Tab-separated table of C-alpha atoms (C1' of nucleotides) in Angstrom:
chain	number	residue	atom	x	y	z
W	14	UNK	CA	39.040	22.949	14.501
W	15	UNK	CA	35.315	22.350	14.789
W	16	UNK	CA	33.572	19.024	15.161
W	17	UNK	CA	30.142	17.919	14.563
W	18	UNK	CA	28.165	17.513	17.897
W	19	UNK	CA	26.523	14.248	18.752
W	20	UNK	CA	22.852	14.125	19.842
W	21	UNK	CA	20.742	11.196	20.817
W	22	UNK	CA	16.894	11.436	20.451
W	23	UNK	CA	14.027	8.886	20.924
W	24	UNK	CA	10.802	8.532	19.289
W	25	UNK	CA	8.315	7.095	21.945
W	26	UNK	CA	5.214	5.298	21.017
W	27	UNK	CA	2.167	4.234	23.382
W	28	UNK	CA	-1.295	3.402	22.877
W	29	UNK	CA	-3.672	5.840	24.318
W	30	UNK	CA	-5.763	4.314	27.317
W	31	UNK	CA	-9.023	3.294	25.644
W	32	UNK	CA	-11.294	6.070	27.435
W	33	UNK	CA	-14.815	5.196	26.454
W	34	UNK	CA	-15.457	2.794	23.800
W	35	UNK	CA	-13.534	4.325	21.159
W	36	UNK	CA	-10.419	2.775	19.391
W	37	UNK	CA	-7.141	3.441	21.007
W	38	UNK	CA	-4.779	5.696	19.007
W	39	UNK	CA	-0.964	5.777	18.719
W	40	UNK	CA	0.472	8.504	20.564
W	41	UNK	CA	4.020	10.053	21.257
W	42	UNK	CA	5.452	12.623	23.725
W	43	UNK	CA	7.094	15.704	22.429
W	44	UNK	CA	8.910	18.555	24.200
W	45	UNK	CA	8.499	22.249	23.449
W	46	UNK	CA	11.823	23.938	22.606
W	47	UNK	CA	12.707	26.731	24.892
W	48	UNK	CA	15.592	28.294	22.973
W	49	UNK	CA	16.748	28.840	19.346
W	50	UNK	CA	16.887	27.302	16.896
W	51	UNK	CA	13.327	26.191	16.590
W	52	UNK	CA	12.157	28.138	19.647
W	53	UNK	CA	8.374	27.375	20.395
W	54	UNK	CA	8.213	24.403	17.942
W	55	UNK	CA	7.986	20.984	19.264
W	56	UNK	CA	11.006	18.373	19.102
W	57	UNK	CA	11.804	14.813	20.170
W	58	UNK	CA	13.049	14.122	23.734
W	59	UNK	CA	16.877	14.055	23.733
W	60	UNK	CA	20.033	15.783	24.239
W	61	UNK	CA	23.840	15.727	23.737
W	62	UNK	CA	25.703	12.620	24.288
W	63	UNK	CA	27.781	12.561	27.511
W	64	UNK	CA	31.260	10.921	27.016
W	65	UNK	CA	30.756	8.278	29.356
W	66	UNK	CA	27.338	7.122	28.485
W	67	UNK	CA	26.343	4.463	26.041
W	68	UNK	CA	23.909	5.418	23.162
W	69	UNK	CA	21.077	3.086	24.266
W	70	UNK	CA	21.640	4.370	28.029
W	71	UNK	CA	21.286	7.932	26.911
W	72	UNK	CA	18.090	7.130	24.964
W	73	UNK	CA	16.637	5.319	27.937
W	74	UNK	CA	17.675	8.163	30.335
W	75	UNK	CA	16.185	11.122	28.340
W	76	UNK	CA	13.004	8.841	27.929
W	77	UNK	CA	12.690	8.468	31.703
W	78	UNK	CA	13.429	12.241	32.190
W	79	UNK	CA	10.705	13.471	29.996
W	80	UNK	CA	8.126	10.797	30.764
W	81	UNK	CA	8.892	9.399	33.916
W	82	UNK	CA	8.520	5.771	32.229
W	83	UNK	CA	10.856	2.997	31.457
W	84	UNK	CA	10.870	1.544	27.964
W	85	UNK	CA	9.419	-1.898	27.276
W	86	UNK	CA	11.251	-1.974	23.972
W	87	UNK	CA	14.136	0.209	23.008
W	88	UNK	CA	15.910	0.076	19.507
W	89	UNK	CA	18.145	2.153	17.308
W	90	UNK	CA	16.372	3.594	14.364
W	91	UNK	CA	18.677	5.443	12.280
W	92	UNK	CA	21.426	8.245	12.422
W	93	UNK	CA	20.720	11.389	10.857
W	94	UNK	CA	23.557	13.641	9.706
W	95	UNK	CA	22.684	15.892	6.893
W	96	UNK	CA	24.872	18.951	6.924
W	97	UNK	CA	22.227	21.732	7.154
W	98	UNK	CA	19.681	19.917	9.505
W	99	UNK	CA	20.359	22.251	12.407
W	100	UNK	CA	20.768	25.845	11.534
W	101	UNK	CA	24.007	27.299	12.690
W	102	UNK	CA	25.839	24.173	13.966
W	103	UNK	CA	26.549	20.566	12.706
W	104	UNK	CA	24.435	18.232	14.601
W	105	UNK	CA	24.475	14.473	14.117
W	106	UNK	CA	21.519	12.640	15.737
W	107	UNK	CA	21.577	9.051	16.744
W	108	UNK	CA	17.922	8.176	17.004
W	109	UNK	CA	16.227	5.391	18.900
W	110	UNK	CA	12.549	4.411	19.052
W	111	UNK	CA	10.753	2.926	22.016
W	112	UNK	CA	7.605	1.327	23.124
W	113	UNK	CA	6.043	1.934	26.621
W	114	UNK	CA	3.214	0.134	28.238
W	115	UNK	CA	-0.102	1.676	27.523
W	116	UNK	CA	-1.464	1.326	31.191
W	117	UNK	CA	1.595	3.396	32.500
W	118	UNK	CA	1.059	6.274	30.275
W	119	UNK	CA	-1.684	7.720	32.666
W	120	UNK	CA	1.166	8.208	35.367
W	121	UNK	CA	3.395	9.785	32.546
W	122	UNK	CA	4.542	13.188	33.042
W	123	UNK	CA	2.876	15.803	30.955
W	124	UNK	CA	3.123	19.513	31.493
W	125	UNK	CA	3.120	22.640	29.369
W	126	UNK	CA	6.429	21.715	27.998
W	127	UNK	CA	5.813	18.032	27.638
W	128	UNK	CA	2.839	16.802	25.848
W	129	UNK	CA	1.454	13.694	24.091
W	130	UNK	CA	0.156	14.053	20.579
W	131	UNK	CA	-1.802	11.758	18.291
W	132	UNK	CA	0.218	10.263	15.397
W	133	UNK	CA	-1.861	12.088	12.918
W	134	UNK	CA	-2.244	15.354	14.903
W	135	UNK	CA	1.195	16.468	15.106
W	136	UNK	CA	2.107	20.035	15.822
W	137	UNK	CA	4.687	22.069	13.812
W	138	UNK	CA	7.960	20.303	14.555
W	139	UNK	CA	11.550	21.661	14.735
W	140	UNK	CA	14.446	20.489	12.436
W	141	UNK	CA	13.829	17.305	10.353
W	142	UNK	CA	11.944	15.528	13.420
W	143	UNK	CA	8.612	15.274	11.140
W	144	UNK	CA	10.403	13.089	8.812
W	145	UNK	CA	12.232	11.175	11.549
W	146	UNK	CA	8.763	10.338	13.147
W	147	UNK	CA	7.477	9.129	9.795
W	148	UNK	CA	10.484	6.786	9.459
W	149	UNK	CA	10.003	5.508	12.878
W	150	UNK	CA	6.320	4.957	12.191
W	151	UNK	CA	7.090	2.787	9.065
W	152	UNK	CA	9.857	0.819	11.145
W	153	UNK	CA	7.221	0.083	13.789
W	154	UNK	CA	4.935	-1.206	11.335
W	155	UNK	CA	7.296	-3.506	9.570
W	156	UNK	CA	8.980	-4.769	12.922
W	157	UNK	CA	5.388	-5.511	14.305
W	158	UNK	CA	4.669	-7.917	11.681
W	159	UNK	CA	7.824	-10.034	11.777
W	160	UNK	CA	8.470	-10.263	15.494
W	161	UNK	CA	6.041	-10.298	18.343
W	162	UNK	CA	6.473	-6.777	19.395
W	163	UNK	CA	3.043	-5.862	20.407
W	164	UNK	CA	3.305	-7.248	24.048
W	165	UNK	CA	5.522	-4.158	24.620
W	166	UNK	CA	2.268	-1.955	24.381
W	167	UNK	CA	0.319	-4.224	26.900
W	168	UNK	CA	0.182	-5.253	30.501
W	169	UNK	CA	0.757	-8.613	32.003
W	170	UNK	CA	-2.218	-10.253	30.741
W	171	UNK	CA	-4.588	-9.422	27.859
W	172	UNK	CA	-7.425	-10.752	25.949
W	173	UNK	CA	-7.104	-11.580	22.046
W	174	UNK	CA	-9.291	-8.576	21.163
W	175	UNK	CA	-6.773	-6.275	22.931
W	176	UNK	CA	-3.942	-7.813	21.206
W	177	UNK	CA	-5.651	-7.498	17.889
W	178	UNK	CA	-6.473	-3.929	18.817
W	179	UNK	CA	-2.755	-3.151	19.070
W	180	UNK	CA	-2.077	-4.733	15.451
W	181	UNK	CA	-5.122	-2.702	14.075
W	182	UNK	CA	-4.195	0.586	15.216
W	183	UNK	CA	-0.353	0.153	14.423
W	184	UNK	CA	-0.982	-1.261	11.065
W	185	UNK	CA	-4.024	0.916	10.367
W	186	UNK	CA	-6.228	-1.907	9.167
W	187	UNK	CA	-9.003	-4.350	10.222
W	188	UNK	CA	-7.891	-7.858	10.835
W	189	UNK	CA	-10.329	-10.872	10.718
W	190	UNK	CA	-10.673	-11.851	14.336
W	191	UNK	CA	-10.718	-15.638	13.411
W	192	UNK	CA	-7.580	-15.667	11.270
W	193	UNK	CA	-5.727	-13.417	13.782
W	194	UNK	CA	-6.561	-15.639	16.552
W	195	UNK	CA	-4.990	-18.699	14.600
W	196	UNK	CA	-2.080	-16.967	13.479
W	197	UNK	CA	-1.181	-15.786	17.147
W	198	UNK	CA	-2.134	-19.191	18.494
W	199	UNK	CA	0.109	-21.139	15.966
W	200	UNK	CA	2.993	-18.651	16.580
W	201	UNK	CA	3.470	-20.231	20.022
W	202	UNK	CA	4.368	-16.717	21.685
W	203	UNK	CA	1.054	-16.900	23.713
W	204	UNK	CA	0.030	-18.896	26.861
W	205	UNK	CA	-3.690	-19.113	27.889
W	206	UNK	CA	-3.771	-18.245	31.642
W	207	UNK	CA	-6.980	-20.059	32.172
W	208	UNK	CA	-8.524	-17.221	33.558
W	209	UNK	CA	-11.445	-15.061	31.880
W	210	UNK	CA	-12.270	-11.371	32.012
W	211	UNK	CA	-15.397	-10.985	33.327
W	212	UNK	CA	-17.682	-7.933	33.520
W	213	UNK	CA	-17.898	-7.539	29.741
W	214	UNK	CA	-21.422	-6.996	28.205
W	215	UNK	CA	-20.865	-10.392	26.349
W	216	UNK	CA	-19.239	-13.866	26.518
W	217	UNK	CA	-16.187	-13.401	28.893
W	218	UNK	CA	-12.878	-13.810	26.868
W	219	UNK	CA	-9.824	-15.621	27.750
W	220	UNK	CA	-6.723	-13.907	29.216
W	221	UNK	CA	-3.337	-14.642	27.596
W	222	UNK	CA	0.192	-14.005	28.739
W	223	UNK	CA	3.267	-13.914	26.506
W	224	UNK	CA	5.542	-16.857	26.535
W	225	UNK	CA	8.653	-15.663	28.399
W	226	UNK	CA	10.830	-18.236	26.410
W	227	UNK	CA	9.821	-16.453	23.334
W	228	UNK	CA	12.189	-13.595	23.896
W	229	UNK	CA	12.152	-10.552	21.894
W	230	UNK	CA	15.051	-10.645	19.197
W	231	UNK	CA	18.093	-8.697	20.127
W	232	UNK	CA	19.136	-6.356	17.330
W	233	UNK	CA	22.776	-6.442	16.337
W	234	UNK	CA	25.182	-9.310	16.405
W	235	UNK	CA	22.591	-12.028	15.798
W	236	UNK	CA	24.051	-13.428	12.620
W	237	UNK	CA	27.859	-13.343	13.467
W	238	UNK	CA	28.228	-16.794	12.371
C	14	UNK	CA	34.726	19.301	28.526
C	15	UNK	CA	35.438	16.336	26.334
C	16	UNK	CA	33.162	15.245	23.595
C	17	UNK	CA	32.870	11.838	21.775
C	18	UNK	CA	34.484	11.799	18.551
C	19	UNK	CA	32.414	11.012	15.427
C	20	UNK	CA	34.004	8.484	12.914
C	21	UNK	CA	32.261	6.933	9.602
C	22	UNK	CA	33.329	3.505	8.351
C	23	UNK	CA	32.314	1.294	5.596
C	24	UNK	CA	31.888	-2.430	5.124
C	25	UNK	CA	32.685	-2.984	1.430
C	26	UNK	CA	31.582	-6.259	-0.270
C	27	UNK	CA	32.421	-7.474	-3.756
C	28	UNK	CA	32.502	-10.970	-5.474
C	29	UNK	CA	35.908	-12.406	-6.213
C	30	UNK	CA	36.387	-12.564	-9.922
C	31	UNK	CA	35.725	-16.168	-10.798
C	32	UNK	CA	39.330	-17.348	-11.748
C	33	UNK	CA	39.070	-20.793	-12.976
C	34	UNK	CA	35.897	-22.802	-12.671
C	35	UNK	CA	35.509	-22.258	-8.803
C	36	UNK	CA	32.678	-20.561	-7.322
C	37	UNK	CA	33.070	-17.020	-6.719
C	38	UNK	CA	33.442	-15.873	-2.944
C	39	UNK	CA	32.471	-12.931	-1.046
C	40	UNK	CA	35.400	-10.646	-0.291
C	41	UNK	CA	35.916	-7.258	1.388
C	42	UNK	CA	38.799	-4.806	1.770
C	43	UNK	CA	40.687	-3.862	5.056
C	44	UNK	CA	43.224	-1.435	5.822
C	45	UNK	CA	46.219	-2.128	8.250
C	46	UNK	CA	46.204	0.172	11.189
C	47	UNK	CA	49.481	2.062	11.208
C	48	UNK	CA	49.104	3.614	14.840
C	49	UNK	CA	47.930	2.750	18.173
C	50	UNK	CA	45.294	1.696	19.247
C	51	UNK	CA	45.349	-1.580	17.399
C	52	UNK	CA	48.611	-1.039	15.646
C	53	UNK	CA	49.372	-3.849	13.069
C	54	UNK	CA	45.669	-5.137	13.191
C	55	UNK	CA	43.305	-4.831	10.217
C	56	UNK	CA	40.209	-2.460	10.301
C	57	UNK	CA	37.388	-1.123	8.187
C	58	UNK	CA	38.043	1.670	5.836
C	59	UNK	CA	36.845	5.101	7.492
C	60	UNK	CA	38.110	8.232	9.137
C	61	UNK	CA	36.710	11.147	11.258
C	62	UNK	CA	33.657	12.980	9.951
C	63	UNK	CA	34.294	16.448	8.708
C	64	UNK	CA	32.131	19.095	9.859
C	65	UNK	CA	30.927	20.056	6.354
C	66	UNK	CA	30.403	16.541	4.865
C	67	UNK	CA	27.262	14.450	4.894
C	68	UNK	CA	27.425	11.028	6.529
C	69	UNK	CA	26.905	9.076	3.342
C	70	UNK	CA	29.312	11.317	1.391
C	71	UNK	CA	31.983	10.531	3.808
C	72	UNK	CA	31.314	6.825	3.539
C	73	UNK	CA	31.570	6.877	-0.344
C	74	UNK	CA	34.784	9.199	-0.184
C	75	UNK	CA	36.592	6.861	2.078
C	76	UNK	CA	35.470	3.963	-0.022
C	77	UNK	CA	36.992	5.649	-3.082
C	78	UNK	CA	40.065	6.618	-1.260
C	79	UNK	CA	40.928	2.986	-0.151
C	80	UNK	CA	39.672	1.044	-3.252
C	81	UNK	CA	39.441	3.604	-5.990
C	82	UNK	CA	35.939	2.235	-6.679
C	83	UNK	CA	32.414	3.966	-6.645
C	84	UNK	CA	29.740	2.028	-4.726
C	85	UNK	CA	26.912	0.423	-6.684
C	86	UNK	CA	25.053	0.348	-3.638
C	87	UNK	CA	25.580	2.222	-0.192
C	88	UNK	CA	23.452	2.084	2.856
C	89	UNK	CA	23.635	3.008	6.562
C	90	UNK	CA	24.214	-0.260	8.775
C	91	UNK	CA	24.098	0.951	12.277
C	92	UNK	CA	25.723	3.172	14.634
C	93	UNK	CA	28.227	1.747	17.294
C	94	UNK	CA	28.972	3.620	20.570
C	95	UNK	CA	29.808	1.472	23.407
C	96	UNK	CA	31.731	3.432	25.735
C	97	UNK	CA	35.034	1.224	25.726
C	98	UNK	CA	35.107	0.190	22.051
C	99	UNK	CA	38.170	2.231	21.558
C	100	UNK	CA	40.834	2.404	24.327
C	101	UNK	CA	41.642	5.655	25.668
C	102	UNK	CA	39.262	7.768	23.649
C	103	UNK	CA	35.270	7.786	23.284
C	104	UNK	CA	34.682	7.089	19.612
C	105	UNK	CA	31.100	6.742	18.040
C	106	UNK	CA	31.113	5.137	14.541
C	107	UNK	CA	28.482	5.506	11.957
C	108	UNK	CA	28.970	2.355	9.744
C	109	UNK	CA	27.727	2.052	6.320
C	110	UNK	CA	27.836	-1.076	4.032
C	111	UNK	CA	28.469	-0.914	0.214
C	112	UNK	CA	28.449	-3.254	-2.672
C	113	UNK	CA	30.811	-2.749	-5.663
C	114	UNK	CA	30.613	-4.258	-9.087
C	115	UNK	CA	32.700	-7.464	-9.383
C	116	UNK	CA	34.411	-6.942	-12.626
C	117	UNK	CA	35.726	-3.526	-11.325
C	118	UNK	CA	37.546	-5.313	-8.380
C	119	UNK	CA	40.561	-6.307	-10.497
C	120	UNK	CA	41.337	-2.521	-10.884
C	121	UNK	CA	40.838	-1.901	-7.299
C	122	UNK	CA	43.785	-0.575	-5.297
C	123	UNK	CA	45.559	-3.118	-3.154
C	124	UNK	CA	48.896	-2.717	-1.568
C	125	UNK	CA	50.721	-3.705	1.643
C	126	UNK	CA	48.158	-1.627	3.607
C	127	UNK	CA	45.113	-2.425	1.795
C	128	UNK	CA	44.116	-5.960	1.128
C	129	UNK	CA	40.992	-7.841	0.122
C	130	UNK	CA	39.918	-10.849	2.252
C	131	UNK	CA	37.682	-13.717	1.860
C	132	UNK	CA	34.470	-13.512	4.251
C	133	UNK	CA	35.700	-16.546	6.202
C	134	UNK	CA	39.370	-15.964	6.284
C	135	UNK	CA	39.498	-12.661	8.112
C	136	UNK	CA	42.645	-11.404	9.900
C	137	UNK	CA	42.902	-10.111	13.359
C	138	UNK	CA	40.664	-7.045	13.657
C	139	UNK	CA	41.004	-3.910	15.602
C	140	UNK	CA	38.284	-2.639	18.048
C	141	UNK	CA	34.830	-4.199	17.571
C	142	UNK	CA	35.152	-4.346	13.824
C	143	UNK	CA	34.923	-8.296	13.649
C	144	UNK	CA	31.334	-8.008	15.223
C	145	UNK	CA	30.456	-5.315	12.740
C	146	UNK	CA	31.440	-7.007	9.893
C	147	UNK	CA	29.131	-10.063	11.052
C	148	UNK	CA	26.379	-7.804	11.347
C	149	UNK	CA	26.973	-6.260	7.969
C	150	UNK	CA	26.907	-9.797	6.497
C	151	UNK	CA	23.593	-10.791	8.220
C	152	UNK	CA	22.021	-7.576	6.755
C	153	UNK	CA	23.240	-8.182	3.324
C	154	UNK	CA	21.588	-11.664	3.491
C	155	UNK	CA	18.344	-10.339	4.492
C	156	UNK	CA	18.413	-7.409	2.115
C	157	UNK	CA	19.163	-9.414	-0.841
C	158	UNK	CA	16.032	-11.493	-0.348
C	159	UNK	CA	13.327	-8.887	-0.278
C	160	UNK	CA	14.907	-6.442	-2.783
C	161	UNK	CA	16.606	-7.107	-5.819
C	162	UNK	CA	20.135	-6.006	-4.753
C	163	UNK	CA	22.060	-8.589	-6.624
C	164	UNK	CA	22.581	-6.315	-9.590
C	165	UNK	CA	24.964	-4.308	-7.628
C	166	UNK	CA	27.463	-7.004	-7.886
C	167	UNK	CA	27.036	-7.554	-11.601
C	168	UNK	CA	27.737	-5.915	-14.714
C	169	UNK	CA	25.307	-4.511	-17.530
C	170	UNK	CA	24.227	-7.955	-18.762
C	171	UNK	CA	24.364	-11.489	-17.095
C	172	UNK	CA	23.215	-14.830	-17.431
C	173	UNK	CA	20.614	-16.441	-15.252
C	174	UNK	CA	23.391	-18.838	-13.806
C	175	UNK	CA	25.593	-15.807	-12.859
C	176	UNK	CA	22.681	-14.062	-11.204
C	177	UNK	CA	22.006	-17.308	-9.270
C	178	UNK	CA	25.755	-17.497	-8.243
C	179	UNK	CA	25.540	-14.194	-6.586
C	180	UNK	CA	22.586	-15.476	-4.488
C	181	UNK	CA	24.120	-18.849	-3.924
C	182	UNK	CA	27.454	-17.266	-2.447
C	183	UNK	CA	25.735	-14.509	-0.422
C	184	UNK	CA	23.066	-16.848	0.962
C	185	UNK	CA	25.499	-19.783	1.439
C	186	UNK	CA	23.164	-22.355	0.189
C	187	UNK	CA	22.424	-24.034	-3.206
C	188	UNK	CA	19.219	-22.875	-5.106
C	189	UNK	CA	17.063	-24.870	-7.458
C	190	UNK	CA	17.893	-23.528	-11.011
C	191	UNK	CA	14.213	-23.905	-12.145
C	192	UNK	CA	12.578	-22.313	-9.339
C	193	UNK	CA	15.053	-19.362	-9.140
C	194	UNK	CA	14.407	-18.710	-12.933
C	195	UNK	CA	10.727	-18.588	-12.338
C	196	UNK	CA	11.117	-16.446	-9.208
C	197	UNK	CA	13.155	-13.768	-10.961
C	198	UNK	CA	11.122	-13.918	-14.076
C	199	UNK	CA	7.895	-13.350	-12.333
C	200	UNK	CA	9.376	-10.504	-10.118
C	201	UNK	CA	9.531	-8.283	-13.424
C	202	UNK	CA	13.024	-6.997	-12.663
C	203	UNK	CA	14.793	-8.718	-15.471
C	204	UNK	CA	14.575	-7.861	-19.292
C	205	UNK	CA	15.612	-10.499	-21.654
C	206	UNK	CA	18.262	-8.754	-24.101
C	207	UNK	CA	17.616	-11.337	-26.803
C	208	UNK	CA	21.328	-12.101	-27.042
C	209	UNK	CA	22.970	-15.055	-26.141
C	210	UNK	CA	26.295	-15.868	-24.461
C	211	UNK	CA	28.367	-18.103	-26.819
C	212	UNK	CA	31.630	-19.838	-26.224
C	213	UNK	CA	30.293	-21.865	-23.334
C	214	UNK	CA	30.790	-25.755	-23.270
C	215	UNK	CA	27.118	-26.218	-23.543
C	216	UNK	CA	23.936	-24.714	-24.589
C	217	UNK	CA	24.233	-20.836	-24.813
C	218	UNK	CA	22.390	-19.266	-22.020
C	219	UNK	CA	20.254	-15.897	-22.596
C	220	UNK	CA	21.535	-12.563	-21.528
C	221	UNK	CA	19.520	-10.523	-19.143
C	222	UNK	CA	19.608	-6.911	-18.135
C	223	UNK	CA	18.067	-5.328	-15.077
C	224	UNK	CA	14.918	-3.297	-15.671
C	225	UNK	CA	15.804	0.256	-15.011
C	226	UNK	CA	12.205	1.044	-13.909
C	227	UNK	CA	12.522	-1.481	-11.021
C	228	UNK	CA	14.719	1.195	-9.031
C	229	UNK	CA	16.348	0.038	-5.972
C	230	UNK	CA	14.270	1.042	-2.620
C	231	UNK	CA	15.695	4.172	-1.187
C	232	UNK	CA	16.073	3.684	2.651
C	233	UNK	CA	14.661	6.382	4.943
C	234	UNK	CA	11.426	8.680	4.584
C	235	UNK	CA	9.643	6.078	2.429
C	236	UNK	CA	6.590	5.780	4.798
C	237	UNK	CA	6.198	9.441	5.901
C	238	UNK	CA	2.486	9.431	4.957
Q	18	DC	C1'	26.229	-39.818	-29.823
Q	19	DC	C1'	27.083	-38.044	-25.263
Q	20	DA	C1'	27.690	-35.046	-21.366
Q	21	DA	C1'	26.044	-30.946	-19.256
Q	22	DA	C1'	23.999	-26.808	-18.612
Q	23	DA	C1'	19.742	-24.347	-20.378
Q	24	DG	C1'	15.035	-24.105	-19.825
Q	25	DT	C1'	9.831	-26.222	-19.223
Q	26	DG	C1'	5.926	-28.833	-16.808
Q	27	DT	C1'	3.824	-30.824	-13.028
Q	28	DT	C1'	2.603	-32.006	-8.438
Q	29	DG	C1'	2.006	-31.315	-3.667
Q	30	DC	C1'	2.400	-28.833	0.606
Q	31	DA	C1'	2.041	-24.574	3.738
Q	32	DG	C1'	0.373	-20.432	4.856
Q	33	DG	C1'	-3.136	-17.110	4.528
Q	34	DT	C1'	-7.744	-15.024	3.389
Q	35	DA	C1'	-12.788	-15.262	3.324
Q	36	DC	C1'	-16.596	-16.411	5.442
Q	37	DA	C1'	-20.303	-19.602	7.557
Q	38	DC	C1'	-21.315	-21.245	11.764
Q	39	DC	C1'	-21.645	-22.308	16.916
Q	40	DC	C1'	-21.025	-20.682	22.027
Q	41	DA	C1'	-21.693	-17.908	26.040
Q	42	DT	C1'	-22.824	-14.054	28.632
Q	43	DG	C1'	-25.633	-9.321	29.978
Q	44	DC	C1'	-29.592	-7.328	29.449
R	1	DG	C1'	-34.601	-14.707	23.857
R	2	DC	C1'	-31.756	-11.666	21.517
R	3	DA	C1'	-27.972	-8.861	20.318
R	4	DT	C1'	-23.043	-9.209	20.561
R	5	DG	C1'	-18.603	-10.229	20.739
R	6	DG	C1'	-15.780	-14.790	21.633
R	7	DG	C1'	-14.434	-18.723	19.355
R	8	DT	C1'	-14.280	-22.915	15.668
R	9	DG	C1'	-14.352	-25.102	11.081
R	10	DT	C1'	-13.738	-25.320	6.434
R	11	DA	C1'	-13.166	-24.144	1.435
R	12	DC	C1'	-10.153	-21.747	-1.605
R	13	DC	C1'	-6.201	-19.427	-3.511
R	14	DT	C1'	-1.435	-18.519	-4.088
R	15	DG	C1'	3.400	-18.966	-3.649
R	16	DC	C1'	7.061	-22.055	-3.379
R	17	DA	C1'	9.829	-26.312	-3.124
R	18	DA	C1'	10.768	-30.756	-5.286
R	19	DC	C1'	11.883	-33.076	-9.301
R	20	DA	C1'	10.875	-35.390	-13.642
R	21	DC	C1'	11.491	-34.044	-18.303
R	22	DT	C1'	12.807	-31.785	-22.918
R	23	DT	C1'	16.135	-28.655	-25.638
R	24	DT	C1'	20.599	-27.125	-27.331
R	25	DT	C1'	25.017	-26.532	-27.628
R	26	DG	C1'	30.635	-28.355	-27.738
R	27	DG	C1'	33.305	-32.016	-28.129
DNA sequence: CCAAAAGTGTTGCAGGTACACCCATGC
DNA sequence: GCATGGGTGTACCTGCAACACTTTTGG
C-alpha cells in the first residue's frame, strides 16, 4: 500500500549586503530543479526526511548544504499537504523559515544551481513554492513586530539606523527615526556598547548590542501551564 | 529502506453545557488506546494519513468519527516530529485544533473508549500528547483575542453575557462587563437581533448574532502580495 | 420594594504618532 | 559654516482599564 512521502523544505531570508548607498533588500536562495517534476524551475532548498533525523535538524542541514551557512533563527512555518501539489506522487512538506546574518551572505555558496533572488524578483517556481514563500513573508512581517527578531539579520554590534533599516525593508514602510529609537530603547532589548561608529560623513552614531538576557522566544510548549 | 509514518491528530475543544448555575468549563474528547504503544492511556483522536486525502480533510474526518460532530473551526496547529516521540517507530504527526458548538456536545458520542475531559483534569496521556494539548490551549487563547473566534463555541444567537463567559473561560480571567460590551460593539462583528431573552430572573438581555460579513480569517496565503 | 443583572457615562493612564528642535561631524 | 544624519523634547490622539451610576426585570 502506498504512503505519502515526507519532505522538509526551508525558506531562508537574508538582507542583501548594502553595496553602495542603496537600501538593502530582502533576498532568499533557491535551487534549480535538475529532474522532473518541475525540471528547470526553481525551488526551495529541502529534501526527504531521513527516519533518524528531527524535523528542525533536517531543515538546518539542508540550509547548511545549500548555502554553507548556519541559521540565526529557525522556526516551523506550516505543513503543506494538498493531494495534487506534486504531480504523480503524494508529497507532504513540512516547511521551516530561517534568518541568516547578512554579513555572512557574501561567503554563501552560489553557483549555477543555487542562486539568491530578491523578494520581488522571483523566477518561475516549482510546485506551490510561490505561495509558500508568500506565506513565509507574511509570517516574517508579523513575527518581527511582536518579538525582537531583527537581530538575527545583524552582526554583533550595529547602529540604530542599521536596525531601523531591517525593520523598514521587512515591513516595507518608512519608520520615524525618533519614535523608532524610543520604542527600541524602552523595549529593554538593547545595550549601548559606549562605542561609536566613526568614518561616517556625519555625526558618529552609537553602537548597540542585543541584551543576551532578552532571549528569543522559543516556539512550542511555552504555555503548557 | 524505512520511512517516517505520517499521522494526523486533532485537539477538539468545546465548552461544557452549563448544567446548573456553574461556570462552563473547557473540555476536550480523548480516545483510549487499545494497543501498544501506550495501551490503556488516553490519546488525541487521529490516524494515519491516507494517500488520497488532504491533511485538513483527514482531521475533519477523524473528528467526525470520534465525536459525531462537524467542526465550527478547524486550523493547523503544528507538526511534531521528534525522533523518539513514539517508541519503536518513527511517527510524524500533523496536528490540527478544532472548535465545536457547545450545544451540540450533548449529542456527541461518548462510550468507554471515547470520553470528554475537563482541561485541568486530564488523564494519563500517551506519547507527547500532553505537551501538544498545552500548546493547543495557548494557541486557542492568543487566537481568541485577535480574531472573533468565540462564535465557534456558540449557537445562532446569544447574549452578551454568554459571549463574555466564553472569553472568561478560555482566557481564565474575569472581564469587566461594561468594557467587554463596548469592545465587542465597536468591533462591528455583532448584530443586535432586536429580540430579548426572557425568563431570566432579572432584566432581559438583548440577543445578538454574528455579522456574517465579518468572516473568520483564513489561515495561509493571506499575504502573498 | 429589593436584589441582581443589563446597560451607560466619565475619568485617567499608557502607548504611539507627528513634528519641532538641538547636536556633532566631514567637507 | 553648512549640509546631513544622530539624537531629544513635547504635544496630541486613541484605546483601554477602572469604576460610578442608571435601568429593568422577577420575586
